[in-house]
Amino acid sequence: MCGIVGYIGEQDAYPILIKGLHRLEYRGYDSAGIAVANSGDELKIYKAKGRVDDLEEFCRSKDISGNIGIAHTRWATHGEPSNANAHPHYSESENLALIHNGIIENYAVLKQQLINKGFHFRSNTDTEVLVQLIEYIKDLNKVDLCTAIQLALSEIVGAYAIAVLEKGVTDRIIVARKSSPLVLGIGDNEYFIASDASPIVEYTNKVIYLEDEEIAIVSRNEPPRILTIKNVEKSHEIIELEMNISQLEKGGYPHFMLKEIFEQPQTLRDCMRGRIDISCQHVVLSGIIDHKERFLDARRIIILACGTSWHAGLVGKYLFESFCRIPVEVEYSSEFRYRNPVIYPDDIIIAISQSGETADTLAAVELARKSGAFVYGICNVVGSSIARNTDSGSYTHVGPEIGVASTKAFTAQLVVLSMMALCIAREKKTIPDERIKALLKELNRIPDKIEKILQSNELISDLSKIFTYAHNFIYLGRGFNYPIALEGALKLKEISYIHAEGYPAAEMKHGPIALIDTEMPVVAIATDNGMYEKVISNIQEIKARNGRVIAVVSENDTVVKSIADYVIEIPATEDCFDPLLTTIPLQLLSYHIAVNKRRDVDMPRNLAKSVTVE
Ligand code: G6P
């Protein structure tokens, strides 16, 4: 939901800012802009509707020199994507330029007050209200910019990560955050500002994560000074990043999504490394072991998440209920946070979020913590807001996921949930040690089995050509594979813009079966596990109505092969780990259909990877 980047140092700011915007484009890509201050007492803004490439094209013939600047890539909330609504925004006098990630909820009231005082607005954004308010307060109270920002932010309801430049001031950028992420990079005589560490990592691995309601004065040649909105001085630990540049590049693949699909054998090995011992006797998750009593006494588990992470949560429900015998509820964070939910002090809340920044999940976590429940986070982005706001947790350790449609983060979430369920089951003694050992051995084999499935890429690419122009799809699965049917449908929708629905296979006869005809492709997950015979009956029902069935089946299957129109074979595994395998061909199918349709796979329309607004 919008990416922000800033630079102050001795290098030319423009190339650093543009590269940073490209790295943050996954956060929004409907318009982009840049402001550079130079010693000529100028504060110039350049903006363009469209991608960062369009901004670069627009800037090609312009003089954008200067070694201090801020830049923004937008995902529209207030006001359509346009040049006028793109950031940065000027204040009335054009003495200030501001970029913003988040939402100012009380912007309408403030805007009217400012209009009454003679201010003029050039955009329909909530952001412009903030920059105008800062200038109004600064001039009215005759205070410096930092104080004006502190006072203005005290009047704001909502979420923000902002950076502000002032005309004629070429040695300082002021930034602040609340509920939207902001990282400061500490280089040699240069400083970086960004929504996440990806624009910073090639210049320095030393960063500071700002906390909520903090403001930082980032000055040339001196360490950032950090204060709260209420003017209390803060000190911050400098953190060393582990990210490396190759993780941020496509590495020869045409799209990040394909790279990330193919990375999965390795990312899952990374996720398990050091957690499952070599002999597969134990799984050690310190986040659980250190709080063992909370898990042993848990009355209930509530899983909170959005999007693909919510689908991982559904698989988690099956895992925890069958292995640990703890009742589980899986909630959309956005519903939970506004529902006045019943939360017991002996509940365990598990928040799942790749980015660790999803606004609804973060707010749901805060609500749960206030109720005294123990909150466990499963995040990918190290140091992210959800990771920092939970009592304990496990990182997925898959490295940066850049394709907007989640793939490798999803499978790692499933692995973390599997390890958690087995770790708790061992402590609770809800399943025998021998069975845990067998399951851990099988979990260890999953990366090799995924490698085998990836060899079907060509076959799935060929199959995708048959279905490129379908208008609708149905995905069916049962048991552990029901959430994978939902996830398969979501992947297709997200990147190909084909309407798709996921359903528990047996529910199909309560509605969706009315949609079945020769035009309707049905993807059925029909592996030789617990519900095999039942799913075969469901496939028969579709064939009896002339539906076209693509089935994901276990190797050596003969029965489904004889009924379905097309099959994709995958290796056999335990019922509970089936989702880790069945999801792979569905990722590839969506990918190839989207490529056939010439969609922008990594940056699908209207979506953003990190949803920091509610
Ligand atoms: C967006 C992304 C999805 C993601 C969801 C939740 O919608 O496009 O891929 O699953 O947000 O994000 P999170 O970072 O909380 O997992």
PDB file of N, CA and C in Angstrom, residues 299-355:
ATOM      1  N   ARG A 299      -7.022 -22.990  25.966  1.00  0.00           N
ATOM      2  CA  ARG A 299      -8.418 -23.422  25.843  1.00  0.00           C
ATOM      3  C   ARG A 299      -8.795 -23.515  24.359  1.00  0.00           C
ATOM      4  N   ARG A 300      -8.175 -22.623  23.572  1.00  0.00           N
ATOM      5  CA  ARG A 300      -8.599 -22.506  22.177  1.00  0.00           C
ATOM      6  C   ARG A 300      -7.493 -21.774  21.423  1.00  0.00           C
ATOM      7  N   ILE A 301      -7.428 -22.018  20.126  1.00  0.00           N
ATOM      8  CA  ILE A 301      -6.515 -21.238  19.266  1.00  0.00           C
ATOM      9  C   ILE A 301      -7.388 -20.428  18.313  1.00  0.00           C
ATOM     10  N   ILE A 302      -7.065 -19.143  18.183  1.00  0.00           N
ATOM     11  CA  ILE A 302      -7.744 -18.328  17.163  1.00  0.00           C
ATOM     12  C   ILE A 302      -6.670 -17.889  16.176  1.00  0.00           C
ATOM     13  N   ILE A 303      -6.882 -18.214  14.909  1.00  0.00           N
ATOM     14  CA  ILE A 303      -5.908 -17.817  13.884  1.00  0.00           C
ATOM     15  C   ILE A 303      -6.451 -16.592  13.159  1.00  0.00           C
ATOM     16  N   LEU A 304      -5.623 -15.556  13.046  1.00  0.00           N
ATOM     17  CA  LEU A 304      -6.023 -14.308  12.397  1.00  0.00           C
ATOM     18  C   LEU A 304      -5.142 -14.072  11.172  1.00  0.00           C
ATOM     19  N   ALA A 305      -5.745 -13.741  10.066  1.00  0.00           N
ATOM     20  CA  ALA A 305      -4.952 -13.499   8.856  1.00  0.00           C
ATOM     21  C   ALA A 305      -5.844 -12.910   7.770  1.00  0.00           C
ATOM     22  N   CYS A 306      -5.234 -12.542   6.660  1.00  0.00           N
ATOM     23  CA  CYS A 306      -5.957 -12.053   5.480  1.00  0.00           C
ATOM     24  C   CYS A 306      -5.409 -12.772   4.246  1.00  0.00           C
ATOM     25  N   GLY A 307      -6.216 -12.822   3.195  1.00  0.00           N
ATOM     26  CA  GLY A 307      -5.758 -13.306   1.883  1.00  0.00           C
ATOM     27  C   GLY A 307      -5.193 -14.711   1.945  1.00  0.00           C
ATOM     28  N   THR A 308      -4.074 -14.879   1.264  1.00  0.00           N
ATOM     29  CA  THR A 308      -3.434 -16.188   1.198  1.00  0.00           C
ATOM     30  C   THR A 308      -3.053 -16.692   2.590  1.00  0.00           C
ATOM     31  N   SER A 309      -2.638 -15.778   3.461  1.00  0.00           N
ATOM     32  CA  SER A 309      -2.249 -16.197   4.818  1.00  0.00           C
ATOM     33  C   SER A 309      -3.455 -16.781   5.556  1.00  0.00           C
ATOM     34  N   TRP A 310      -4.641 -16.290   5.229  1.00  0.00           N
ATOM     35  CA  TRP A 310      -5.862 -16.840   5.840  1.00  0.00           C
ATOM     36  C   TRP A 310      -6.063 -18.292   5.391  1.00  0.00           C
ATOM     37  N   HIS A 311      -5.742 -18.557   4.129  1.00  0.00           N
ATOM     38  CA  HIS A 311      -5.848 -19.948   3.653  1.00  0.00           C
ATOM     39  C   HIS A 311      -4.865 -20.846   4.395  1.00  0.00           C
ATOM     40  N   ALA A 312      -3.660 -20.328   4.660  1.00  0.00           N
ATOM     41  CA  ALA A 312      -2.703 -21.113   5.462  1.00  0.00           C
ATOM     42  C   ALA A 312      -3.318 -21.386   6.832  1.00  0.00           C
ATOM     43  N   GLY A 313      -4.003 -20.373   7.382  1.00  0.00           N
ATOM     44  CA  GLY A 313      -4.646 -20.527   8.684  1.00  0.00           C
ATOM     45  C   GLY A 313      -5.671 -21.657   8.683  1.00  0.00           C
ATOM     46  N   LEU A 314      -6.402 -21.790   7.573  1.00  0.00           N
ATOM     47  CA  LEU A 314      -7.399 -22.879   7.489  1.00  0.00           C
ATOM     48  C   LEU A 314      -6.714 -24.244   7.552  1.00  0.00           C
ATOM     49  N   VAL A 315      -5.589 -24.366   6.859  1.00  0.00           N
ATOM     50  CA  VAL A 315      -4.846 -25.636   6.951  1.00  0.00           C
ATOM     51  C   VAL A 315      -4.387 -25.829   8.397  1.00  0.00           C
ATOM     52  N   GLY A 316      -3.976 -24.714   9.034  1.00  0.00           N
ATOM     53  CA  GLY A 316      -3.541 -24.774  10.436  1.00  0.00           C
ATOM     54  C   GLY A 316      -4.630 -25.342  11.333  1.00  0.00           C
ATOM     55  N   LYS A 317      -5.867 -24.972  11.062  1.00  0.00           N
ATOM     56  CA  LYS A 317      -6.990 -25.487  11.875  1.00  0.00           C
ATOM     57  C   LYS A 317      -7.016 -27.018  11.824  1.00  0.00           C
ATOM     58  N   TYR A 318      -6.917 -27.557  10.591  1.00  0.00           N
ATOM     59  CA  TYR A 318      -6.933 -29.018  10.451  1.00  0.00           C
ATOM     60  C   TYR A 318      -5.758 -29.633  11.206  1.00  0.00           C
ATOM     61  N   LEU A 319      -4.586 -28.982  11.123  1.00  0.00           N
ATOM     62  CA  LEU A 319      -3.379 -29.534  11.765  1.00  0.00           C
ATOM     63  C   LEU A 319      -3.513 -29.513  13.281  1.00  0.00           C
ATOM     64  N   PHE A 320      -3.876 -28.362  13.859  1.00  0.00           N
ATOM     65  CA  PHE A 320      -3.931 -28.255  15.322  1.00  0.00           C
ATOM     66  C   PHE A 320      -5.034 -29.131  15.902  1.00  0.00           C
ATOM     67  N   GLU A 321      -6.171 -29.182  15.206  1.00  0.00           N
ATOM     68  CA  GLU A 321      -7.262 -29.988  15.764  1.00  0.00           C
ATOM     69  C   GLU A 321      -6.895 -31.464  15.708  1.00  0.00           C
ATOM     70  N   SER A 322      -6.312 -31.910  14.582  1.00  0.00           N
ATOM     71  CA  SER A 322      -6.053 -33.348  14.529  1.00  0.00           C
ATOM     72  C   SER A 322      -4.843 -33.747  15.366  1.00  0.00           C
ATOM     73  N   PHE A 323      -3.808 -32.926  15.443  1.00  0.00           N
ATOM     74  CA  PHE A 323      -2.605 -33.338  16.194  1.00  0.00           C
ATOM     75  C   PHE A 323      -2.664 -32.945  17.668  1.00  0.00           C
ATOM     76  N   CYS A 324      -3.221 -31.787  17.975  1.00  0.00           N
ATOM     77  CA  CYS A 324      -3.107 -31.261  19.356  1.00  0.00           C
ATOM     78  C   CYS A 324      -4.421 -31.331  20.116  1.00  0.00           C
ATOM     79  N   ARG A 325      -5.496 -31.620  19.438  1.00  0.00           N
ATOM     80  CA  ARG A 325      -6.822 -31.676  20.057  1.00  0.00           C
ATOM     81  C   ARG A 325      -7.160 -30.362  20.761  1.00  0.00           C
ATOM     82  N   ILE A 326      -6.801 -29.263  20.132  1.00  0.00           N
ATOM     83  CA  ILE A 326      -7.194 -27.939  20.644  1.00  0.00           C
ATOM     84  C   ILE A 326      -8.185 -27.360  19.616  1.00  0.00           C
ATOM     85  N   PRO A 327      -9.349 -26.871  20.081  1.00  0.00           N
ATOM     86  CA  PRO A 327     -10.279 -26.287  19.110  1.00  0.00           C
ATOM     87  C   PRO A 327      -9.698 -25.018  18.479  1.00  0.00           C
ATOM     88  N   VAL A 328      -9.950 -24.856  17.195  1.00  0.00           N
ATOM     89  CA  VAL A 328      -9.348 -23.727  16.468  1.00  0.00           C
ATOM     90  C   VAL A 328     -10.428 -22.958  15.706  1.00  0.00           C
ATOM     91  N   GLU A 329     -10.353 -21.646  15.787  1.00  0.00           N
ATOM     92  CA  GLU A 329     -11.189 -20.798  14.929  1.00  0.00           C
ATOM     93  C   GLU A 329     -10.267 -20.008  14.014  1.00  0.00           C
ATOM     94  N   VAL A 330     -10.669 -19.876  12.760  1.00  0.00           N
ATOM     95  CA  VAL A 330      -9.856 -19.108  11.816  1.00  0.00           C
ATOM     96  C   VAL A 330     -10.678 -17.892  11.403  1.00  0.00           C
ATOM     97  N   GLU A 331     -10.113 -16.731  11.608  1.00  0.00           N
ATOM     98  CA  GLU A 331     -10.877 -15.491  11.422  1.00  0.00           C
ATOM     99  C   GLU A 331     -10.181 -14.585  10.405  1.00  0.00           C
ATOM    100  N   TYR A 332     -10.986 -13.905   9.599  1.00  0.00           N
ATOM    101  CA  TYR A 332     -10.436 -12.786   8.832  1.00  0.00           C
ATOM    102  C   TYR A 332     -10.149 -11.672   9.831  1.00  0.00           C
ATOM    103  N   SER A 333      -8.940 -11.169   9.825  1.00  0.00           N
ATOM    104  CA  SER A 333      -8.570 -10.116  10.776  1.00  0.00           C
ATOM    105  C   SER A 333      -9.527  -8.938  10.685  1.00  0.00           C
ATOM    106  N   SER A 334      -9.951  -8.608   9.466  1.00  0.00           N
ATOM    107  CA  SER A 334     -10.787  -7.420   9.250  1.00  0.00           C
ATOM    108  C   SER A 334     -12.163  -7.565   9.901  1.00  0.00           C
ATOM    109  N   GLU A 335     -12.663  -8.791  10.002  1.00  0.00           N
ATOM    110  CA  GLU A 335     -13.951  -9.029  10.671  1.00  0.00           C
ATOM    111  C   GLU A 335     -13.751  -9.096  12.182  1.00  0.00           C
ATOM    112  N   PHE A 336     -12.724  -9.806  12.581  1.00  0.00           N
ATOM    113  CA  PHE A 336     -12.453 -10.024  14.006  1.00  0.00           C
ATOM    114  C   PHE A 336     -12.308  -8.701  14.749  1.00  0.00           C
ATOM    115  N   ARG A 337     -11.556  -7.776  14.154  1.00  0.00           N
ATOM    116  CA  ARG A 337     -11.202  -6.559  14.889  1.00  0.00           C
ATOM    117  C   ARG A 337     -12.400  -5.666  15.159  1.00  0.00           C
ATOM    118  N   TYR A 338     -13.457  -5.797  14.368  1.00  0.00           N
ATOM    119  CA  TYR A 338     -14.614  -4.921  14.547  1.00  0.00           C
ATOM    120  C   TYR A 338     -15.821  -5.635  15.142  1.00  0.00           C
ATOM    121  N   ARG A 339     -15.604  -6.914  15.632  1.00  0.00           N
ATOM    122  CA  ARG A 339     -16.768  -7.693  15.996  1.00  0.00           C
ATOM    123  C   ARG A 339     -17.002  -7.791  17.492  1.00  0.00           C
ATOM    124  N   ASN A 340     -16.231  -7.119  18.289  1.00  0.00           N
ATOM    125  CA  ASN A 340     -16.286  -7.295  19.733  1.00  0.00           C
ATOM    126  C   ASN A 340     -16.185  -8.779  20.073  1.00  0.00           C
ATOM    127  N   PRO A 341     -15.128  -9.432  19.625  1.00  0.00           N
ATOM    128  CA  PRO A 341     -15.036 -10.890  19.764  1.00  0.00           C
ATOM    129  C   PRO A 341     -14.823 -11.310  21.218  1.00  0.00           C
ATOM    130  N   VAL A 342     -15.225 -12.546  21.516  1.00  0.00           N
ATOM    131  CA  VAL A 342     -14.967 -13.104  22.853  1.00  0.00           C
ATOM    132  C   VAL A 342     -13.537 -13.655  22.825  1.00  0.00           C
ATOM    133  N   ILE A 343     -12.682 -13.113  23.683  1.00  0.00           N
ATOM    134  CA  ILE A 343     -11.295 -13.597  23.769  1.00  0.00           C
ATOM    135  C   ILE A 343     -11.037 -13.936  25.230  1.00  0.00           C
ATOM    136  N   TYR A 344     -10.620 -15.167  25.490  1.00  0.00           N
ATOM    137  CA  TYR A 344     -10.307 -15.585  26.861  1.00  0.00           C
ATOM    138  C   TYR A 344      -8.813 -15.402  27.117  1.00  0.00           C
ATOM    139  N   PRO A 345      -8.458 -15.135  28.377  1.00  0.00           N
ATOM    140  CA  PRO A 345      -7.024 -14.974  28.687  1.00  0.00           C
ATOM    141  C   PRO A 345      -6.224 -16.233  28.383  1.00  0.00           C
ATOM    142  N   ASP A 346      -6.877 -17.403  28.392  1.00  0.00           N
ATOM    143  CA  ASP A 346      -6.121 -18.623  28.069  1.00  0.00           C
ATOM    144  C   ASP A 346      -6.282 -19.046  26.603  1.00  0.00           C
ATOM    145  N   ASP A 347      -6.689 -18.115  25.773  1.00  0.00           N
ATOM    146  CA  ASP A 347      -6.658 -18.372  24.322  1.00  0.00           C
ATOM    147  C   ASP A 347      -5.252 -18.112  23.800  1.00  0.00           C
ATOM    148  N   ILE A 348      -4.905 -18.844  22.728  1.00  0.00           N
ATOM    149  CA  ILE A 348      -3.678 -18.534  21.987  1.00  0.00           C
ATOM    150  C   ILE A 348      -4.127 -17.924  20.663  1.00  0.00           C
ATOM    151  N   ILE A 349      -3.596 -16.771  20.351  1.00  0.00           N
ATOM    152  CA  ILE A 349      -3.905 -16.133  19.066  1.00  0.00           C
ATOM    153  C   ILE A 349      -2.698 -16.335  18.161  1.00  0.00           C
ATOM    154  N   ILE A 350      -2.935 -16.836  16.963  1.00  0.00           N
ATOM    155  CA  ILE A 350      -1.824 -16.953  16.003  1.00  0.00           C
ATOM    156  C   ILE A 350      -2.115 -15.989  14.846  1.00  0.00           C
ATOM    157  N   ALA A 351      -1.249 -15.012  14.677  1.00  0.00           N
ATOM    158  CA  ALA A 351      -1.412 -14.050  13.574  1.00  0.00           C
ATOM    159  C   ALA A 351      -0.458 -14.463  12.462  1.00  0.00           C
ATOM    160  N   ILE A 352      -1.015 -14.661  11.263  1.00  0.00           N
ATOM    161  CA  ILE A 352      -0.170 -15.074  10.130  1.00  0.00           C
ATOM    162  C   ILE A 352      -0.121 -13.926   9.127  1.00  0.00           C
ATOM    163  N   SER A 353       1.081 -13.515   8.778  1.00  0.00           N
ATOM    164  CA  SER A 353       1.215 -12.420   7.808  1.00  0.00           C
ATOM    165  C   SER A 353       2.590 -12.464   7.161  1.00  0.00           C
ATOM    166  N   GLN A 354       2.613 -12.599   5.854  1.00  0.00           N
ATOM    167  CA  GLN A 354       3.898 -12.579   5.138  1.00  0.00           C
ATOM    168  C   GLN A 354       4.609 -11.272   5.419  1.00  0.00           C
ATOM    169  N   SER A 355       3.934 -10.165   5.163  1.00  0.00           N
ATOM    170  CA  SER A 355       4.584  -8.852   5.281  1.00  0.00           C
ATOM    171  C   SER A 355       4.798  -8.446   6.727  1.00  0.00           C
TER     172      SER A 355
END
